[in-house]
Amino acid sequence: MNQYDSCWLRYERVPDGRLDSYRRRCRHAYIAEKAPELSAVRDELRRALPDLLGSDPHLWQHPPTTADGFLAIGTPDDMAMIAESVPTDVVDDLADGGYLLKSVTWNGQDCLVVTASTDRGLVYGTFHLLRLLNTHEPVDDLDVREEPAYENRLLNQWDTPFHRSVERGYGGESIFDWERLPDLRPRYEDYARLLASVGVNGIVFNNVNTTKPERASANAAFDAFEGWQLLESHRLEAFTSLASVFRRYGIRPYLSVNFAAPMLVGDLDTADPLDEEVQAWWREKADEIYELVPDFGGFLVKADSEGQPGPYDYGRDHVDGANAIARALEPHGGRVWWRAFVYGTHEDRAVQAYDTFEPLDGDFDDNVTVQIKNGPIDFQPREPVSTLFGAMPETDLGLELQITQEYTGQGVHATYHLPMWEEIFDFDTHADGPGSPVHSLFRDDGEGVVGVGSVGEDHSWTGTYLAQANLYAFGRVAWDPEASAEAVTEEWVRQTFGGDEEVVDTVTRILHDSWEACIDYETGGLGLMHMMHNGEEYLENHYYPSPEEWPGYHGATEEGIGVDRTSTGSGYAGQYRDPVAERYESVEDCPEELLLFFHHLPWTHELADGTTVVQRLYDNCFAGVEETKRLRDEWQSLEGEIDERRFRHVAERFEEQVAQAERWRDVLTDYFYDYSSVADEQGRVGDD
Ligand code: BDP
């Protein structure tokens, strides 16, 4: 990775203390020879071991005839040494992707075994082992058993093909050059390596918006090059080529498709899901794709939302729409991921997804997954979790998180999403009584976790080097949502910035404190949200403050602020199961950090500690800025401790983040003051 950053896959020389043990066990490696995944494993060892160990490893295709210890990677069927070192039934029991790492003695030599029941598992196991070496962990007593929590761990790339742009991508233009494919770029493989190293096992290559809304009506001329065109027969070669890169890393390829594809790509005059010709068209298209890409994962569909066509155009519902497409994929083992991000007639958008989808529970085909954003609005800095989680027991569900920082400072601010995701995963839905946290859902076959991607052409991949942590953390949390956030973060920092303890502590702290700071300056911290500018300018969009654009989302009036989503308002709180619904219904019991999401309250309403609502909003906005300055200073303290390029890049972004945080603070506090006419106790707001 020369023209761009290696992210967390930079393999640097291990310090002497550990070197002996690593060399003893890894100077030779014996890797099974069969699947494409194994050749990827071989390549990774060739990249990693010389840099880590300072010596070229010998990679054997046959059991090594050496007096040294060695690393063996394969299934028990591949190698007698593995079959004899680990119980075969234990390996066979592992879920797809699961693996074992074990230190063993073989012929009197110290060896290491990476084994799994599937080739994909061997890829993950190898990356896990390399992570241990890279973070200087001991390997002399290894006995690791890992399985992914969820069957599906998908990346949704929101790239707009042929435009090289990325919707909500803040790390530069798209890395995927569809005009030049099937020619491949090294960057594709490096991306696959990054994803596989954290356990991602599927990628949707294109944006959920497969056409511009203004051209999405059935009669408009669909002449622009956009995502829907990837289904055209002559373009499938490009897709096939890209798929072959990701396949080597155990990553299944998917496509976002346009619901009107039978008209756009085919020449039908309807896309009515109940029309037999439409169904036949989807079947033929699926057959054509599977002929070329046998491991194709399926289609992602955004229908009847933000101008994209859908079943409503034909008086049908989401079940009709999803099932018609799913039936075409079913004979091939493919799946439809059908998004629940829909608008409707409700004044309060929060109630819409549940209202639309909950009544359809049980009617979707087995190979349909309903993909739901983490919150009811839209990836805001903090939202309550979606009411749909746990509400559709008869339907496969997927949780959609946003890795890219659309509303949390984009490619500039250091805003780490892992603490937010941890809060989401730990939330008790009470779906099956108390003790039904979000992380316990999505565990059936066909379910899983999805992340909206963040990478682009920038050297950093993600706009700012620190945002790489969000991509890393997504994969790790989709693998194990109960893993300790501190451990995951520290792991990322050690691999990315090396093992200096001061650097590790400082960067880990910065990341962990960053999310709350962002909430404070961008929202005031009491559950307000969606107060950003919605401009036409690419980089202005969703970046600057502009509360006056969105009265419906924050509900500011002269009397008070917040949105009544209780039974006296939109009724959204009532979509949760008790006691969650009761908790949110009640002003006293509602957690303070979500208070104004559920309640419209007088500006001078007193919070538990006696502070008024408006004063708390002022205080939080100011605290968010102070905290951001503190984080910037912490970063500054690392000067000379990490390489100049990354140090300066992040330092410059921190300066901008502080300026932006001040801007948010000033706009929001002035706005609160203008409505409330309540002076800030500390005289910081208004009347200057
Ligand atoms: C919003 C984004 C928009 C996406 C939409 C979606 O602003 O670009 O198209 O979500 O999820 O957050 O479909």
Short mmCIF file of C-alpha atoms in Angstrom, two decimals, residues 65-382:
data_model
loop_
_atom_site.label_atom_id
_atom_site.label_comp_id
_atom_site.label_asym_id
_atom_site.label_seq_id
_atom_site.Cartn_x
_atom_site.Cartn_y
_atom_site.Cartn_z
CA THR A 65 10.68 -31.33 6.44
CA THR A 66 12.43 -29.05 8.81
CA ALA A 67 13.78 -29.37 12.28
CA ASP A 68 12.15 -26.03 13.19
CA GLY A 69 8.69 -25.34 14.46
CA PHE A 70 6.15 -23.99 12.01
CA LEU A 71 2.79 -22.39 11.49
CA ALA A 72 0.16 -24.65 9.92
CA ILE A 73 -2.96 -23.20 8.30
CA GLY A 74 -5.71 -25.44 6.97
CA THR A 75 -8.68 -27.60 7.82
CA PRO A 76 -8.14 -30.92 9.60
CA ASP A 77 -8.81 -32.63 6.25
CA ASP A 78 -5.94 -30.74 4.69
CA MET A 79 -3.23 -31.85 7.07
CA ALA A 80 -2.63 -34.80 9.31
CA MET A 81 -0.69 -32.51 11.63
CA ILE A 82 -3.81 -30.41 12.21
CA ALA A 83 -6.16 -33.36 12.49
CA GLU A 84 -3.91 -34.86 15.13
CA SER A 85 -3.40 -31.60 17.02
CA VAL A 86 -7.00 -30.45 17.41
CA PRO A 87 -10.15 -32.55 17.80
CA THR A 88 -11.87 -32.68 14.41
CA ASP A 89 -15.35 -32.57 15.88
CA VAL A 90 -14.54 -29.31 17.65
CA VAL A 91 -13.51 -27.83 14.33
CA ASP A 92 -16.54 -29.21 12.54
CA ASP A 93 -18.80 -27.59 15.12
CA LEU A 94 -17.58 -24.10 14.26
CA ALA A 95 -19.99 -21.77 12.47
CA ASP A 96 -19.01 -20.52 9.03
CA GLY A 97 -16.16 -18.12 9.60
CA GLY A 98 -15.25 -19.50 13.02
CA TYR A 99 -11.69 -20.67 13.70
CA LEU A 100 -9.27 -22.01 16.26
CA LEU A 101 -5.76 -20.78 17.02
CA LYS A 102 -3.61 -23.14 19.02
CA SER A 103 -0.03 -23.48 20.15
CA VAL A 104 0.95 -27.13 19.82
CA THR A 105 4.02 -29.28 20.05
CA TRP A 106 4.61 -31.40 16.97
CA ASN A 107 7.57 -33.71 16.55
CA GLY A 108 9.07 -32.01 19.54
CA GLN A 109 8.83 -28.58 17.90
CA ASP A 110 6.86 -25.49 18.91
CA CYS A 111 4.17 -24.96 16.31
CA LEU A 112 1.05 -22.89 15.76
CA VAL A 113 -2.16 -24.08 14.19
CA VAL A 114 -4.83 -21.98 12.50
CA THR A 115 -7.77 -24.14 11.63
CA ALA A 116 -11.41 -23.75 10.70
CA SER A 117 -14.24 -25.63 9.11
CA THR A 118 -14.37 -23.24 6.12
CA ASP A 119 -11.78 -21.47 4.01
CA ARG A 120 -13.22 -18.13 5.04
CA GLY A 121 -12.52 -19.09 8.64
CA LEU A 122 -8.87 -19.66 7.77
CA VAL A 123 -8.64 -16.12 6.42
CA TYR A 124 -10.07 -14.69 9.65
CA GLY A 125 -7.90 -16.95 11.77
CA THR A 126 -4.79 -15.84 9.93
CA PHE A 127 -5.64 -12.18 10.36
CA HIS A 128 -6.31 -12.79 14.05
CA LEU A 129 -2.91 -14.38 14.46
CA LEU A 130 -1.22 -11.52 12.61
CA ARG A 131 -3.04 -9.09 14.87
CA LEU A 132 -1.58 -10.86 17.89
CA LEU A 133 1.90 -10.61 16.44
CA ASN A 134 1.36 -7.03 15.43
CA THR A 135 0.27 -6.07 18.93
CA HIS A 136 3.06 -8.13 20.49
CA GLU A 137 0.79 -10.52 22.35
CA PRO A 138 2.17 -13.82 23.63
CA VAL A 139 1.53 -16.85 21.42
CA ASP A 140 3.20 -19.61 23.40
CA ASP A 141 0.00 -20.67 25.08
CA LEU A 142 -2.59 -19.92 22.48
CA ASP A 143 -5.98 -21.53 22.71
CA VAL A 144 -8.44 -19.29 20.92
CA ARG A 145 -11.88 -20.28 19.69
CA GLU A 146 -13.74 -17.62 17.74
CA GLU A 147 -17.09 -17.59 16.00
CA PRO A 148 -18.93 -14.62 14.55
CA ALA A 149 -22.04 -13.54 16.41
CA TYR A 150 -23.91 -12.89 13.18
CA GLU A 151 -24.05 -14.82 9.96
CA ASN A 152 -24.01 -11.66 7.85
CA ARG A 153 -21.57 -8.81 8.36
CA LEU A 154 -22.05 -6.61 5.36
CA LEU A 155 -20.52 -3.44 4.09
CA ASN A 156 -22.86 -1.18 2.12
CA GLN A 157 -20.74 0.88 -0.19
CA TRP A 158 -22.72 3.97 -1.12
CA ASP A 159 -20.69 4.59 -4.29
CA THR A 160 -22.36 5.99 -7.36
CA PRO A 161 -20.87 3.98 -10.21
CA PHE A 162 -19.61 5.78 -13.30
CA HIS A 163 -19.52 9.06 -11.38
CA ARG A 164 -16.75 7.87 -9.06
CA SER A 165 -18.60 9.67 -6.29
CA VAL A 166 -19.61 8.33 -2.91
CA GLU A 167 -22.90 9.33 -1.36
CA ARG A 168 -22.05 10.61 2.13
CA GLY A 169 -18.49 9.56 1.57
CA TYR A 170 -15.98 12.00 2.96
CA GLY A 171 -12.78 10.17 2.09
CA GLY A 172 -12.55 11.23 -1.55
CA GLU A 173 -13.97 9.85 -4.73
CA SER A 174 -14.89 6.22 -5.15
CA ILE A 175 -12.06 3.71 -5.25
CA PHE A 176 -14.08 1.64 -7.73
CA ASP A 177 -13.49 2.64 -11.32
CA TRP A 178 -16.32 0.97 -13.20
CA GLU A 179 -15.30 2.49 -16.52
CA ARG A 180 -11.97 0.65 -16.36
CA LEU A 181 -13.18 -2.58 -14.84
CA PRO A 182 -12.60 -5.47 -15.52
CA ASP A 183 -9.11 -3.99 -15.14
CA LEU A 184 -8.22 -4.27 -11.50
CA ARG A 185 -6.44 -1.84 -9.22
CA PRO A 186 -4.27 -2.94 -6.28
CA ARG A 187 -6.48 -0.85 -4.07
CA TYR A 188 -9.37 -3.28 -4.52
CA GLU A 189 -7.37 -6.05 -3.02
CA ASP A 190 -6.17 -3.85 -0.18
CA TYR A 191 -9.74 -2.91 0.58
CA ALA A 192 -10.72 -6.58 0.61
CA ARG A 193 -7.83 -7.26 2.99
CA LEU A 194 -8.93 -4.49 5.34
CA LEU A 195 -12.48 -5.79 5.38
CA ALA A 196 -11.55 -9.44 5.78
CA SER A 197 -9.10 -8.62 8.55
CA VAL A 198 -12.05 -7.51 10.69
CA GLY A 199 -14.43 -10.25 9.59
CA VAL A 200 -16.67 -8.50 7.04
CA ASN A 201 -18.09 -11.19 4.76
CA GLY A 202 -20.16 -9.33 2.20
CA ILE A 203 -20.02 -6.10 0.24
CA VAL A 204 -22.70 -4.26 -1.70
CA PHE A 205 -20.73 -2.36 -4.28
CA ASN A 206 -23.12 0.46 -5.09
CA ASN A 207 -25.32 3.09 -3.55
CA VAL A 208 -28.82 2.30 -2.35
CA ASN A 209 -29.90 5.22 -4.52
CA THR A 210 -29.56 3.55 -7.90
CA THR A 211 -30.85 6.51 -9.79
CA LYS A 212 -31.33 10.19 -9.20
CA PRO A 213 -34.78 10.71 -7.73
CA GLU A 214 -35.78 13.21 -10.42
CA ARG A 215 -35.25 10.50 -13.00
CA ALA A 216 -36.84 7.75 -11.01
CA SER A 217 -40.36 8.05 -12.35
CA ALA A 218 -41.35 5.35 -14.78
CA ASN A 219 -41.64 7.71 -17.73
CA ALA A 220 -38.47 9.68 -17.38
CA ALA A 221 -35.47 9.09 -19.58
CA PHE A 222 -32.98 7.02 -17.65
CA ASP A 223 -29.99 8.07 -19.63
CA ALA A 224 -27.49 8.83 -16.90
CA PHE A 225 -24.88 6.30 -15.89
CA GLU A 226 -25.93 5.22 -12.49
CA GLY A 227 -26.14 2.22 -10.24
CA TRP A 228 -29.15 0.63 -11.92
CA GLN A 229 -27.01 0.05 -14.98
CA LEU A 230 -24.77 -2.44 -13.23
CA LEU A 231 -27.42 -5.05 -14.03
CA GLU A 232 -27.01 -4.53 -17.77
CA SER A 233 -25.61 -7.70 -19.31
CA HIS A 234 -22.59 -6.04 -20.87
CA ARG A 235 -21.58 -4.59 -17.52
CA LEU A 236 -21.66 -7.82 -15.59
CA GLU A 237 -18.13 -8.59 -16.68
CA ALA A 238 -16.93 -5.65 -14.61
CA PHE A 239 -18.84 -6.93 -11.62
CA THR A 240 -17.50 -10.44 -12.14
CA SER A 241 -13.97 -9.17 -12.09
CA LEU A 242 -14.44 -7.19 -8.90
CA ALA A 243 -16.18 -10.15 -7.29
CA SER A 244 -13.14 -12.33 -7.97
CA VAL A 245 -10.95 -10.02 -5.86
CA PHE A 246 -13.26 -10.06 -2.87
CA ARG A 247 -13.97 -13.79 -3.15
CA ARG A 248 -10.35 -14.56 -2.32
CA TYR A 249 -10.98 -12.96 1.06
CA GLY A 250 -14.23 -14.78 1.71
CA ILE A 251 -16.30 -11.70 0.93
CA ARG A 252 -19.51 -12.27 -1.01
CA PRO A 253 -20.48 -9.63 -3.57
CA TYR A 254 -23.90 -7.98 -3.67
CA LEU A 255 -25.56 -5.27 -5.75
CA SER A 256 -28.06 -2.54 -4.99
CA VAL A 257 -30.78 -2.73 -7.59
CA ASN A 258 -33.51 -0.46 -8.78
CA PHE A 259 -37.02 -1.71 -8.26
CA ALA A 260 -37.89 -0.57 -11.78
CA ALA A 261 -35.00 -2.57 -13.30
CA PRO A 262 -37.35 -4.69 -15.44
CA MET A 263 -38.22 -1.45 -17.24
CA LEU A 264 -34.84 0.25 -17.08
CA VAL A 265 -32.56 -2.64 -17.81
CA GLY A 266 -35.15 -4.83 -19.50
CA ASP A 267 -37.70 -3.45 -21.86
CA LEU A 268 -40.88 -4.22 -19.99
CA ASP A 269 -43.46 -1.53 -19.53
CA THR A 270 -44.10 -2.31 -15.91
CA ALA A 271 -42.20 -3.34 -12.78
CA ASP A 272 -45.34 -4.55 -11.03
CA PRO A 273 -44.07 -7.32 -8.74
CA LEU A 274 -47.18 -9.41 -9.34
CA ASP A 275 -46.79 -9.33 -13.11
CA GLU A 276 -45.54 -12.66 -14.43
CA GLU A 277 -43.28 -11.14 -17.02
CA VAL A 278 -41.67 -9.00 -14.34
CA GLN A 279 -41.09 -12.05 -12.18
CA ALA A 280 -39.65 -13.93 -15.14
CA TRP A 281 -37.34 -11.00 -15.85
CA TRP A 282 -35.93 -11.07 -12.32
CA ARG A 283 -35.49 -14.84 -12.58
CA GLU A 284 -33.57 -14.60 -15.82
CA LYS A 285 -31.42 -11.80 -14.49
CA ALA A 286 -30.62 -13.80 -11.36
CA ASP A 287 -29.75 -16.87 -13.46
CA GLU A 288 -27.45 -14.75 -15.61
CA ILE A 289 -25.63 -13.32 -12.58
CA TYR A 290 -25.20 -16.66 -10.84
CA GLU A 291 -23.81 -18.17 -13.99
CA LEU A 292 -21.00 -15.60 -13.77
CA VAL A 293 -20.74 -15.15 -10.01
CA PRO A 294 -21.78 -18.36 -8.27
CA ASP A 295 -21.21 -16.92 -4.80
CA PHE A 296 -23.31 -13.81 -5.48
CA GLY A 297 -24.94 -12.74 -2.21
CA GLY A 298 -28.05 -11.03 -3.50
CA PHE A 299 -29.73 -7.67 -3.97
CA LEU A 300 -30.11 -4.69 -1.69
CA VAL A 301 -33.24 -2.65 -2.41
CA LYS A 302 -34.25 0.84 -1.37
CA ALA A 303 -37.86 1.07 -2.53
CA ASP A 304 -40.51 3.73 -2.13
CA SER A 305 -38.14 6.02 -0.34
CA GLU A 306 -36.66 9.39 -1.25
CA GLY A 307 -37.81 9.17 -4.85
CA GLN A 308 -36.73 5.61 -5.56
CA PRO A 309 -39.42 3.53 -7.29
CA GLY A 310 -41.12 0.72 -5.40
CA PRO A 311 -44.15 -1.52 -5.12
CA TYR A 312 -46.41 1.38 -4.11
CA ASP A 313 -46.15 2.59 -7.71
CA TYR A 314 -48.33 -0.41 -8.55
CA GLY A 315 -50.57 -0.44 -5.51
CA ARG A 316 -48.57 -3.32 -3.98
CA ASP A 317 -46.86 -3.48 -0.61
CA HIS A 318 -43.32 -4.17 0.56
CA VAL A 319 -43.98 -7.90 0.93
CA ASP A 320 -45.11 -8.15 -2.70
CA GLY A 321 -42.07 -6.21 -3.80
CA ALA A 322 -39.46 -8.03 -1.74
CA ASN A 323 -40.81 -11.52 -2.32
CA ALA A 324 -41.01 -11.17 -6.10
CA ILE A 325 -37.29 -10.43 -6.25
CA ALA A 326 -36.38 -12.91 -3.53
CA ARG A 327 -38.03 -15.76 -5.46
CA ALA A 328 -35.69 -15.16 -8.35
CA LEU A 329 -32.67 -15.50 -6.03
CA GLU A 330 -33.98 -18.36 -3.95
CA PRO A 331 -32.90 -21.28 -6.21
CA HIS A 332 -29.34 -19.94 -6.04
CA GLY A 333 -29.21 -19.35 -2.30
CA GLY A 334 -29.33 -15.56 -2.71
CA ARG A 335 -31.07 -13.06 -0.48
CA VAL A 336 -32.88 -9.75 -0.74
CA TRP A 337 -31.94 -7.10 1.78
CA TRP A 338 -34.99 -4.83 1.80
CA ARG A 339 -34.56 -1.49 3.52
CA ALA A 340 -37.06 -0.25 6.07
CA PHE A 341 -35.97 3.37 5.61
CA VAL A 342 -39.25 4.77 4.30
CA TYR A 343 -41.20 7.96 4.63
CA GLY A 344 -44.96 8.22 4.68
CA THR A 345 -47.85 10.45 5.55
CA HIS A 346 -46.97 10.80 9.22
CA GLU A 347 -45.99 14.22 10.41
CA ASP A 348 -43.48 12.51 12.71
CA ARG A 349 -41.13 10.50 10.55
CA ALA A 350 -40.04 8.43 13.57
CA VAL A 351 -43.24 6.38 13.60
CA GLN A 352 -43.10 5.43 9.93
CA ALA A 353 -40.85 2.36 9.69
CA TYR A 354 -42.66 0.49 12.45
CA ASP A 355 -46.06 1.49 11.13
CA THR A 356 -45.18 0.24 7.69
CA PHE A 357 -43.29 -2.95 8.48
CA GLU A 358 -44.52 -4.38 11.78
CA PRO A 359 -47.91 -5.40 10.30
CA LEU A 360 -46.07 -7.31 7.58
CA ASP A 361 -44.26 -9.59 10.04
CA GLY A 362 -44.40 -13.21 8.94
CA ASP A 363 -45.26 -12.44 5.31
CA PHE A 364 -41.77 -12.05 3.91
CA ASP A 365 -40.13 -15.02 2.24
CA ASP A 366 -37.35 -16.82 4.08
CA ASN A 367 -34.67 -15.25 1.94
CA VAL A 368 -35.71 -11.67 2.64
CA THR A 369 -33.99 -9.63 5.33
CA VAL A 370 -35.56 -6.34 6.39
CA GLN A 371 -32.68 -3.93 6.94
CA ILE A 372 -33.36 -1.33 9.63
CA LYS A 373 -31.35 1.75 10.57
CA ASN A 374 -30.27 1.85 14.19
CA GLY A 375 -32.61 4.69 15.03
CA PRO A 376 -35.98 5.94 13.82
CA ILE A 377 -34.70 9.14 12.21
CA ASP A 378 -31.45 8.96 10.30
CA PHE A 379 -28.02 8.23 11.79
CA GLN A 380 -28.15 11.20 14.14
CA PRO A 381 -25.37 11.68 16.72
CA ARG A 382 -27.61 9.98 19.27
#
